[in-house]
Amino acid sequence: MLEILMAIQEKHDKDFWSFKNASKRRGAHALIHYPAMMVPNLQGNILDAIKQASPKSQKVLDPFVGSGTVLVESMNLGLDFSGVDINPLAVLSCLVKSGPYFIDAFKDEASKLIARIRADGITRHEATFIGREKWFEEDVALGISKVARNIKDVDALWARRLFWLALARVIRACCNSRNSTYKLHIKKAADINPEADPVKAFVETIEAYKKHLKDQTVDWSEKGLLKRGRYQNSVSITVGDSTSTLEEAGQLFDVIMTSPPYGDNKTTIPYGQYAFLPLQWISAEDISPSIEASVLANAHALDTASLGGSAKNATERAEVLRNEFESVRKYLVKLSSKGSGVKRFGAFFGDLNPCIEQICNSTNLGGYHAWTIGSRHIEGIRVPMEEILEEMLDKRGMDTVGRIHRSIHAKKMAARNNLSSTMNTEIIVLAKKSAKKS
């Protein structure tokens, strides 16, 4: 596989993997804005190289599936795909992207829905939660409720999911939280638009969706991947914790392609905060009946339930990792014994370690891994995540076969979130399963 990737790079300049000149997202990739989305061309090239190196590879897993970049790239190659994420908004995105692609029916459903919304004269809130008055002007909240109320009356689940995803974009655009950050951060009074029009924004989003869905349908139909609008191979999307979900499923995969969080959500990217407001209006049962109400209880609940979200026994877990991995030992000695750095480290990597063990247990012998990771700093000291990850993989029978280093040229949001020093580069760790290790 590494030879194939090197051959690809040799045909281009040294900055090829940055994809700084990549075109805008199109098709299914363009349906949602989501924090720290992976680069489709990058993952597509790596996945294609794995297929060339291992033609029988068919089953792909992304245990931190996010908005579904790996899902769409796997579908592009006609592969079977499984994805897991604790964030219901991410799961909704993936469910939509997996299809079906009923273009004409979607247009009809959209026309009927928009007509009902415009005729709706009810002034009733469809979402009640602490902070609604802070994050939304009254008329804006009522406008969102008008859209949500009528989405619930759409009969077809596949159509409701599309409309919910469109509404998620509208909610983020019309709320009083700053668009320049993933965190919930109130706008300055002068920047709040009391006349924001959710209905108008929803109609515009639906028009954009029509184009994106048509583009994707044409592409996959030409490749023979769709039959009557349905993808011809297997897609499974699950909401939940990756460690327990994979253990319960007991499946084996040929390819693991993912980008895990770079650290706990509270101090890196708060995926839960980003999703909180849309999820107050979206019907959780339309995503999955297994969504726990507790993760939607407040703006921080989802991030607390995510990797590294709980500091319970974090210092003790850091000590266990120190004794187990040389890269951890070398790093922890640099941190202050009096600060919170060791606890923050232990909370995140203490969760990541058993998760990696389960992911490796779910990998077929000869299977490939491609981990896209970034680095973070604790107490101003860079965490060598690639070294720690490689040690954790090696312990479970994975041999590192190479790394790809890439510069990130378009992470505007990272700079605005004070993450630019840790997110201006990424490393893709490539590994292959050779044997079981104790």
CSV table of C-alpha atoms in Angstrom, one decimal:
chain,number,residue,atom,x,y,z
A,1,MET,CA,0.0,0.0,0.0
A,2,LEU,CA,2.8,2.5,0.9
A,3,GLU,CA,4.4,2.0,-2.5
A,4,ILE,CA,1.1,2.8,-4.2
A,5,LEU,CA,0.7,6.0,-2.1
A,6,MET,CA,4.3,7.0,-2.9
A,7,ALA,CA,3.7,6.5,-6.6
A,8,ILE,CA,0.7,8.8,-6.3
A,9,GLN,CA,2.7,11.5,-4.6
A,10,GLU,CA,5.6,11.2,-7.1
A,11,LYS,CA,3.2,12.3,-9.8
A,12,HIS,CA,2.5,15.6,-7.9
A,13,ASP,CA,4.3,18.2,-5.9
A,14,LYS,CA,5.5,17.6,-2.3
A,15,ASP,CA,2.4,19.4,-1.0
A,16,PHE,CA,0.0,17.0,-2.7
A,17,TRP,CA,-1.5,15.6,0.4
A,18,SER,CA,-2.6,19.0,1.7
A,19,PHE,CA,-5.2,19.2,-1.2
A,20,LYS,CA,-5.0,23.0,-0.8
A,21,ASN,CA,-6.4,23.5,-4.3
A,22,ALA,CA,-9.2,20.9,-3.9
A,23,SER,CA,-12.6,21.9,-5.3
A,24,LYS,CA,-15.5,22.7,-3.0
A,25,ARG,CA,-17.5,19.8,-1.5
A,26,ARG,CA,-20.1,18.5,-3.8
A,27,GLY,CA,-22.8,15.8,-3.8
A,28,ALA,CA,-23.4,14.1,-0.5
A,29,HIS,CA,-20.2,15.7,1.0
A,30,ALA,CA,-21.9,19.1,0.7
A,31,LEU,CA,-25.0,18.4,2.8
A,32,ILE,CA,-23.8,19.5,6.2
A,33,HIS,CA,-21.2,21.8,7.8
A,34,TYR,CA,-19.6,19.9,10.7
A,35,PRO,CA,-16.5,20.5,12.8
A,36,ALA,CA,-13.1,19.3,11.5
A,37,MET,CA,-14.4,17.4,8.5
A,38,MET,CA,-12.0,15.1,6.8
A,39,VAL,CA,-10.8,15.8,3.2
A,40,PRO,CA,-12.7,13.6,0.8
A,41,ASN,CA,-9.9,13.4,-1.8
A,42,LEU,CA,-7.3,12.4,0.8
A,43,GLN,CA,-9.4,9.6,2.3
A,44,GLY,CA,-10.5,8.5,-1.2
A,45,ASN,CA,-6.9,8.2,-2.4
A,46,ILE,CA,-5.8,6.2,0.6
A,47,LEU,CA,-8.9,3.9,0.4
A,48,ASP,CA,-8.2,3.3,-3.3
A,49,ALA,CA,-4.6,2.4,-2.5
A,50,ILE,CA,-5.7,-0.1,0.1
A,51,LYS,CA,-8.0,-1.7,-2.4
A,52,GLN,CA,-5.2,-2.0,-4.9
A,53,ALA,CA,-2.9,-3.5,-2.3
A,54,SER,CA,-5.7,-5.8,-0.9
A,55,PRO,CA,-8.3,-6.3,-3.7
A,56,LYS,CA,-10.5,-8.6,-1.4
A,57,SER,CA,-11.0,-5.8,1.2
A,58,GLN,CA,-14.7,-5.1,1.2
A,59,LYS,CA,-15.8,-4.1,4.8
A,60,VAL,CA,-14.9,-0.7,6.0
A,61,LEU,CA,-15.3,0.7,9.6
A,62,ASP,CA,-15.2,4.3,10.8
A,63,PRO,CA,-15.6,4.1,14.6
A,64,PHE,CA,-15.7,7.9,14.9
A,65,VAL,CA,-17.8,8.5,11.8
A,66,GLY,CA,-18.6,12.2,12.2
A,67,SER,CA,-20.2,13.8,9.2
A,68,GLY,CA,-19.6,10.7,7.0
A,69,THR,CA,-16.6,11.5,4.7
A,70,VAL,CA,-15.3,8.0,4.9
A,71,LEU,CA,-18.8,6.7,4.4
A,72,VAL,CA,-19.3,8.5,1.1
A,73,GLU,CA,-15.8,7.6,-0.1
A,74,SER,CA,-16.4,3.9,0.7
A,75,MET,CA,-19.7,4.1,-1.2
A,76,ASN,CA,-17.8,5.6,-4.1
A,77,LEU,CA,-15.8,2.4,-4.3
A,78,GLY,CA,-18.8,0.1,-3.8
A,79,LEU,CA,-17.7,-1.1,-0.4
A,80,ASP,CA,-19.7,-2.2,2.6
A,81,PHE,CA,-19.5,0.3,5.4
A,82,SER,CA,-20.2,0.5,9.1
A,83,GLY,CA,-20.0,3.7,11.2
A,84,VAL,CA,-20.4,4.5,14.8
A,85,ASP,CA,-20.6,7.9,16.6
A,86,ILE,CA,-21.9,9.0,19.9
A,87,ASN,CA,-23.2,12.3,18.4
A,88,PRO,CA,-26.8,12.0,17.1
A,89,LEU,CA,-26.3,14.8,14.6
A,90,ALA,CA,-23.3,12.9,13.1
A,91,VAL,CA,-25.4,9.8,12.8
A,92,LEU,CA,-28.3,11.7,11.2
A,93,SER,CA,-25.8,13.1,8.6
A,94,CYS,CA,-24.6,9.6,7.8
A,95,LEU,CA,-28.1,8.1,7.6
A,96,VAL,CA,-29.0,10.8,5.0
A,97,LYS,CA,-25.8,10.3,3.0
A,98,SER,CA,-26.3,6.6,2.9
A,99,GLY,CA,-29.6,7.1,1.0
A,100,PRO,CA,-32.0,6.3,-0.5
A,101,TYR,CA,-31.6,8.8,-3.3
A,102,PHE,CA,-35.2,9.4,-4.5
A,103,ILE,CA,-34.6,12.7,-6.3
A,104,ASP,CA,-38.1,13.2,-7.9
A,105,ALA,CA,-39.9,12.1,-4.7
A,106,PHE,CA,-37.7,14.5,-2.7
A,107,LYS,CA,-38.7,17.4,-4.9
A,108,ASP,CA,-42.4,16.5,-4.5
A,109,GLU,CA,-42.1,16.1,-0.7
A,110,ALA,CA,-40.2,19.4,-0.5
A,111,SER,CA,-42.8,21.3,-2.4
A,112,LYS,CA,-45.6,20.0,-0.3
A,113,LEU,CA,-43.7,20.6,2.9
A,114,ILE,CA,-42.8,24.2,2.0
A,115,ALA,CA,-46.4,24.9,1.1
A,116,ARG,CA,-47.6,23.6,4.5
A,117,ILE,CA,-44.9,25.7,6.3
A,118,ARG,CA,-46.0,28.9,4.5
A,119,ALA,CA,-49.6,28.2,5.3
A,120,ASP,CA,-48.9,27.5,9.0
A,121,GLY,CA,-50.2,30.3,11.2
A,122,ILE,CA,-49.6,28.6,14.5
A,123,THR,CA,-47.5,30.4,17.0
A,124,ARG,CA,-46.3,27.6,19.3
A,125,HIS,CA,-42.9,26.6,20.3
A,126,GLU,CA,-41.9,23.0,19.4
A,127,ALA,CA,-38.8,23.0,21.6
A,128,THR,CA,-38.5,23.9,25.2
A,129,PHE,CA,-35.0,24.0,26.8
A,130,ILE,CA,-33.0,26.1,29.2
A,131,GLY,CA,-31.3,28.9,27.2
A,132,ARG,CA,-33.7,29.0,24.3
A,133,GLU,CA,-34.4,32.7,24.8
A,134,LYS,CA,-30.6,33.4,25.0
A,135,TRP,CA,-29.7,31.5,21.8
A,136,PHE,CA,-32.7,32.5,19.7
A,137,GLU,CA,-34.8,35.6,19.1
A,138,GLU,CA,-38.5,34.9,19.8
A,139,ASP,CA,-39.6,35.2,16.1
A,140,VAL,CA,-36.7,33.1,15.0
A,141,ALA,CA,-37.5,30.3,17.5
A,142,LEU,CA,-41.1,30.4,16.3
A,143,GLY,CA,-40.0,30.2,12.7
A,144,ILE,CA,-37.8,27.2,13.4
A,145,SER,CA,-40.7,25.6,15.3
A,146,LYS,CA,-43.0,26.1,12.3
A,147,VAL,CA,-40.6,24.2,10.0
A,148,ALA,CA,-40.0,21.5,12.6
A,149,ARG,CA,-43.8,21.0,13.3
A,150,ASN,CA,-44.4,20.4,9.6
A,151,ILE,CA,-41.4,18.1,9.1
A,152,LYS,CA,-43.0,15.8,11.7
A,153,ASP,CA,-46.0,15.4,9.4
A,154,VAL,CA,-44.0,14.1,6.5
A,155,ASP,CA,-44.8,10.4,6.1
A,156,ALA,CA,-41.5,9.0,4.7
A,157,LEU,CA,-38.7,8.6,7.3
A,158,TRP,CA,-36.0,9.0,4.6
A,159,ALA,CA,-37.5,12.4,3.6
A,160,ARG,CA,-37.9,13.5,7.2
A,161,ARG,CA,-34.2,12.8,7.8
A,162,LEU,CA,-33.2,14.9,4.9
A,163,PHE,CA,-35.4,17.8,6.1
A,164,TRP,CA,-34.1,17.5,9.6
A,165,LEU,CA,-30.5,17.7,8.4
A,166,ALA,CA,-31.4,20.8,6.3
A,167,LEU,CA,-33.0,22.3,9.4
A,168,ALA,CA,-29.9,21.7,11.4
A,169,ARG,CA,-28.0,24.0,9.0
A,170,VAL,CA,-30.7,26.6,9.4
A,171,ILE,CA,-30.6,26.5,13.2
A,172,ARG,CA,-26.9,27.0,13.3
A,173,ALA,CA,-27.2,29.9,10.8
A,174,CYS,CA,-30.0,31.6,12.6
A,175,CYS,CA,-29.0,31.2,16.3
A,176,ASN,CA,-27.4,33.9,18.4
A,177,SER,CA,-24.2,31.9,18.8
A,178,ARG,CA,-21.2,33.1,16.9
A,179,ASN,CA,-20.6,31.3,13.6
A,180,SER,CA,-16.9,31.8,14.0
A,181,THR,CA,-16.6,29.2,16.7
A,182,TYR,CA,-17.8,25.6,17.3
A,183,LYS,CA,-18.5,26.5,20.9
A,184,LEU,CA,-21.8,28.1,22.0
A,185,HIS,CA,-20.6,31.7,22.4
A,186,ILE,CA,-23.1,34.5,22.3
A,187,LYS,CA,-22.8,37.1,19.6
A,188,LYS,CA,-22.3,40.7,20.4
A,189,ALA,CA,-25.6,42.5,20.6
A,190,ALA,CA,-24.8,44.5,17.5
A,191,ASP,CA,-24.2,41.3,15.6
A,192,ILE,CA,-27.5,39.6,16.5
A,193,ASN,CA,-30.0,39.7,13.6
A,194,PRO,CA,-33.6,39.8,15.1
A,195,GLU,CA,-35.0,39.5,11.6
A,196,ALA,CA,-33.3,36.3,10.6
A,197,ASP,CA,-35.8,34.2,8.6
A,198,PRO,CA,-35.6,30.5,9.3
A,199,VAL,CA,-38.3,29.7,6.7
A,200,LYS,CA,-36.5,31.5,4.0
A,201,ALA,CA,-33.2,29.9,5.0
A,202,PHE,CA,-34.8,26.5,5.0
A,203,VAL,CA,-36.2,27.0,1.5
A,204,GLU,CA,-32.8,28.0,0.2
A,205,THR,CA,-31.1,25.0,1.9
A,206,ILE,CA,-33.6,22.7,0.3
A,207,GLU,CA,-32.9,24.2,-3.2
A,208,ALA,CA,-29.2,23.5,-2.6
A,209,TYR,CA,-30.0,20.0,-1.4
A,210,LYS,CA,-31.8,19.3,-4.7
A,211,LYS,CA,-28.6,20.0,-6.6
A,212,HIS,CA,-26.3,18.1,-4.2
A,213,LEU,CA,-28.5,15.0,-4.3
A,214,LYS,CA,-28.9,15.1,-8.1
A,215,ASP,CA,-25.1,15.4,-8.5
A,216,GLN,CA,-24.5,12.4,-6.2
A,217,THR,CA,-27.2,10.3,-7.8
A,218,VAL,CA,-25.8,10.9,-11.3
A,219,ASP,CA,-22.3,10.0,-10.2
A,220,TRP,CA,-23.3,6.8,-8.4
A,221,SER,CA,-25.8,5.7,-11.1
A,222,GLU,CA,-23.1,6.0,-13.8
A,223,LYS,CA,-21.0,3.7,-11.6
A,224,GLY,CA,-23.8,1.2,-11.2
A,225,LEU,CA,-23.8,1.7,-7.4
A,226,LEU,CA,-27.5,2.7,-7.2
A,227,LYS,CA,-30.6,0.6,-8.1
A,228,ARG,CA,-33.8,2.5,-8.0
A,229,GLY,CA,-32.2,5.1,-5.8
A,230,ARG,CA,-30.8,2.6,-3.3
A,231,TYR,CA,-27.1,1.8,-2.7
A,232,GLN,CA,-26.4,-1.7,-3.7
A,233,ASN,CA,-24.1,-2.7,-0.9
A,234,SER,CA,-24.3,-2.7,2.9
A,235,VAL,CA,-24.3,0.4,5.1
A,236,SER,CA,-24.8,0.3,8.9
A,237,ILE,CA,-24.8,3.4,11.1
A,238,THR,CA,-25.0,3.2,14.9
A,239,VAL,CA,-25.3,5.8,17.5
A,240,GLY,CA,-23.3,5.0,20.6
A,241,ASP,CA,-19.9,4.5,22.2
A,242,SER,CA,-17.5,2.8,19.8
A,243,THR,CA,-16.0,0.5,22.4
A,244,SER,CA,-19.2,-1.1,23.6
A,245,THR,CA,-20.9,-1.0,20.2
A,246,LEU,CA,-18.1,-2.9,18.5
A,247,GLU,CA,-17.8,-5.4,21.3
A,248,GLU,CA,-21.5,-6.1,21.1
A,249,ALA,CA,-21.5,-6.4,17.3
A,250,GLY,CA,-18.6,-8.9,17.2
A,251,GLN,CA,-17.9,-8.1,13.5
A,252,LEU,CA,-14.6,-8.1,11.7
A,253,PHE,CA,-13.5,-5.5,9.2
A,254,ASP,CA,-10.9,-5.3,6.4
A,255,VAL,CA,-10.3,-1.6,6.7
A,256,ILE,CA,-10.4,0.9,9.6
A,257,MET,CA,-10.4,4.5,8.3
A,258,THR,CA,-11.1,7.2,10.9
A,259,SER,CA,-10.1,10.4,12.5
A,260,PRO,CA,-10.5,10.2,16.3
A,261,PRO,CA,-10.9,13.3,18.5
A,262,TYR,CA,-7.5,14.9,19.2
A,263,GLY,CA,-8.4,15.3,22.8
A,264,ASP,CA,-11.4,15.7,25.1
A,265,ASN,CA,-14.1,17.8,23.4
A,266,LYS,CA,-14.1,20.4,26.2
A,267,THR,CA,-10.6,21.5,25.4
A,268,THR,CA,-10.3,20.8,21.7
A,269,ILE,CA,-13.4,20.6,19.4
A,270,PRO,CA,-16.7,20.7,21.3
A,271,TYR,CA,-18.8,18.5,18.9
A,272,GLY,CA,-21.5,18.2,21.4
A,273,GLN,CA,-22.0,21.9,21.9
A,274,TYR,CA,-22.0,22.3,18.1
A,275,ALA,CA,-24.9,19.8,17.8
A,276,PHE,CA,-26.8,20.8,20.9
A,277,LEU,CA,-29.1,23.5,19.5
A,278,PRO,CA,-30.2,21.6,16.3
A,279,LEU,CA,-30.9,18.5,18.4
A,280,GLN,CA,-33.4,20.4,20.5
A,281,TRP,CA,-35.8,20.5,17.5
A,282,ILE,CA,-34.9,17.4,15.6
A,283,SER,CA,-37.0,14.3,16.6
A,284,ALA,CA,-34.5,12.0,18.2
A,285,GLU,CA,-36.7,8.9,17.3
A,286,ASP,CA,-36.2,9.8,13.6
A,287,ILE,CA,-32.4,9.2,14.1
A,288,SER,CA,-32.4,6.2,16.4
A,289,PRO,CA,-34.6,4.8,19.2
A,290,SER,CA,-31.5,4.1,21.2
A,291,ILE,CA,-30.5,7.7,21.7
A,292,GLU,CA,-30.3,8.4,25.5
A,293,ALA,CA,-32.1,11.5,26.7
A,294,SER,CA,-29.3,12.2,29.1
A,295,VAL,CA,-26.8,13.1,26.2
A,296,LEU,CA,-29.3,15.8,25.1
A,297,ALA,CA,-30.0,17.2,28.6
A,298,ASN,CA,-27.7,20.3,28.3
A,299,ALA,CA,-25.1,21.8,26.1
A,300,HIS,CA,-22.3,19.9,27.8
A,301,ALA,CA,-23.8,16.5,28.3
A,302,LEU,CA,-22.7,15.0,24.9
A,303,ASP,CA,-19.1,16.2,25.3
A,304,THR,CA,-19.0,14.8,28.8
A,305,ALA,CA,-20.1,11.4,27.4
A,306,SER,CA,-17.5,11.5,24.7
A,307,LEU,CA,-13.8,10.3,24.9
A,308,GLY,CA,-12.1,12.0,27.7
A,309,GLY,CA,-15.2,13.7,28.9
A,310,SER,CA,-15.0,12.3,32.4
A,311,ALA,CA,-12.1,13.0,34.7
A,312,LYS,CA,-13.0,10.2,37.1
A,313,ASN,CA,-9.8,8.3,38.1
A,314,ALA,CA,-8.0,10.2,35.4
A,315,THR,CA,-4.7,10.5,37.3
A,316,GLU,CA,-4.7,6.8,38.1
A,317,ARG,CA,-5.4,5.9,34.5
A,318,ALA,CA,-2.5,8.1,33.4
A,319,GLU,CA,-0.3,6.1,35.7
A,320,VAL,CA,-1.4,2.9,34.1
A,321,LEU,CA,-0.6,4.2,30.7
A,322,ARG,CA,2.8,5.5,31.9
A,323,ASN,CA,3.7,1.9,32.9
A,324,GLU,CA,2.4,0.4,29.7
A,325,PHE,CA,3.7,2.7,27.0
A,326,GLU,CA,7.2,4.3,26.6
A,327,SER,CA,5.9,7.3,24.7
A,328,VAL,CA,3.5,8.1,27.5
A,329,ARG,CA,6.2,7.8,30.1
A,330,LYS,CA,8.5,10.2,28.2
A,331,TYR,CA,5.7,12.7,27.8
A,332,LEU,CA,4.2,12.7,31.3
A,333,VAL,CA,7.6,13.4,32.9
A,334,LYS,CA,7.4,16.8,31.1
A,335,LEU,CA,4.1,17.8,32.8
A,336,SER,CA,3.8,19.5,36.1
A,337,SER,CA,2.9,17.3,39.0
A,338,LYS,CA,0.8,20.1,40.5
A,339,GLY,CA,-1.3,21.1,37.4
A,340,SER,CA,-4.2,19.5,35.8
A,341,GLY,CA,-2.3,18.3,32.7
A,342,VAL,CA,-1.8,14.7,33.9
A,343,LYS,CA,-5.5,14.4,34.7
A,344,ARG,CA,-6.5,15.8,31.2
A,345,PHE,CA,-4.1,13.4,29.5
A,346,GLY,CA,-5.3,10.5,31.5
A,347,ALA,CA,-9.0,11.3,30.9
A,348,PHE,CA,-8.6,11.2,27.2
A,349,PHE,CA,-6.0,8.5,26.5
A,350,GLY,CA,-7.5,6.4,29.3
A,351,ASP,CA,-10.6,6.2,27.2
A,352,LEU,CA,-8.9,6.0,23.9
A,353,ASN,CA,-6.7,3.0,24.8
A,354,PRO,CA,-9.5,0.4,25.4
A,355,CYS,CA,-11.3,1.8,22.4
A,356,ILE,CA,-8.2,1.1,20.2
A,357,GLU,CA,-8.1,-2.4,21.7
A,358,GLN,CA,-11.6,-3.1,20.6
A,359,ILE,CA,-11.0,-1.6,17.2
A,360,CYS,CA,-8.0,-3.9,16.7
A,361,ASN,CA,-10.0,-6.9,17.9
A,362,SER,CA,-12.5,-6.0,15.2
A,363,THR,CA,-9.9,-6.0,12.4
A,364,ASN,CA,-9.3,-9.0,10.1
A,365,LEU,CA,-5.8,-10.5,9.9
A,366,GLY,CA,-4.1,-8.6,7.1
A,367,GLY,CA,-6.5,-5.7,7.5
A,368,TYR,CA,-5.4,-2.1,7.1
A,369,HIS,CA,-5.8,1.0,9.4
A,370,ALA,CA,-5.6,4.6,8.3
A,371,TRP,CA,-5.8,7.1,11.3
A,372,THR,CA,-5.9,10.8,10.5
A,373,ILE,CA,-4.7,12.6,13.6
A,374,GLY,CA,-3.7,16.0,14.8
A,375,SER,CA,-1.7,17.1,17.8
A,376,ARG,CA,-2.8,19.1,20.8
A,377,HIS,CA,-0.8,20.8,23.5
A,378,ILE,CA,-1.2,20.3,27.3
A,379,GLU,CA,0.5,22.9,29.5
A,380,GLY,CA,2.0,24.2,26.2
A,381,ILE,CA,3.7,20.9,25.5
A,382,ARG,CA,2.9,19.0,22.3
A,383,VAL,CA,1.3,15.6,22.8
A,384,PRO,CA,3.0,13.1,20.5
A,385,MET,CA,-0.3,11.5,19.5
A,386,GLU,CA,1.2,9.6,16.5
A,387,GLU,CA,3.8,7.9,18.7
A,388,ILE,CA,1.3,7.0,21.4
A,389,LEU,CA,-1.2,5.7,18.8
A,390,GLU,CA,1.5,3.6,17.1
A,391,GLU,CA,2.4,2.0,20.4
A,392,MET,CA,-1.2,1.3,21.3
A,393,LEU,CA,-1.7,-0.3,17.8
A,394,ASP,CA,1.5,-2.3,18.0
A,395,LYS,CA,0.5,-3.9,21.3
A,396,ARG,CA,-2.6,-5.2,19.5
A,397,GLY,CA,-0.8,-6.8,16.5
A,398,MET,CA,-0.8,-3.8,14.2
A,399,ASP,CA,2.4,-3.0,12.3
A,400,THR,CA,2.9,0.6,11.3
A,401,VAL,CA,3.7,0.7,7.6
A,402,GLY,CA,4.1,4.4,7.2
A,403,ARG,CA,3.0,8.0,7.9
A,404,ILE,CA,1.7,10.8,5.7
A,405,HIS,CA,2.3,14.3,6.9
A,406,ARG,CA,0.0,17.0,5.5
A,407,SER,CA,-0.4,20.7,6.0
A,408,ILE,CA,-3.8,22.1,6.6
A,409,HIS,CA,-4.5,25.3,4.6
A,410,ALA,CA,-8.2,25.9,5.2
A,411,LYS,CA,-8.8,25.5,8.9
A,412,LYS,CA,-10.2,29.0,9.5
A,413,MET,CA,-12.3,27.8,12.3
A,414,ALA,CA,-9.3,26.3,14.0
A,415,ALA,CA,-7.6,29.6,14.2
A,416,ARG,CA,-10.7,31.3,15.6
A,417,ASN,CA,-11.0,28.6,18.2
A,418,ASN,CA,-7.3,29.0,19.3
A,419,LEU,CA,-6.5,25.6,17.9
A,420,SER,CA,-4.3,26.8,15.0
A,421,SER,CA,-1.0,25.8,16.7
A,422,THR,CA,-2.2,22.2,17.1
A,423,MET,CA,-4.3,21.8,13.9
A,424,ASN,CA,-2.1,23.3,11.1
A,425,THR,CA,-0.8,19.9,10.4
A,426,GLU,CA,-2.2,16.4,10.4
A,427,ILE,CA,-0.5,13.0,10.3
A,428,ILE,CA,-2.1,9.9,8.8
A,429,VAL,CA,-0.8,6.7,10.5
A,430,LEU,CA,-1.0,3.7,8.3
A,431,ALA,CA,-0.9,0.2,9.8
A,432,LYS,CA,-1.5,-3.4,8.9
A,433,LYS,CA,-2.7,-6.3,11.2
A,434,SER,CA,-0.1,-9.0,11.3
A,435,ALA,CA,-0.8,-11.0,14.4
A,436,LYS,CA,-2.5,-11.1,17.8
A,437,LYS,CA,-0.4,-9.9,20.7
A,438,SER,CA,-1.1,-10.2,24.4
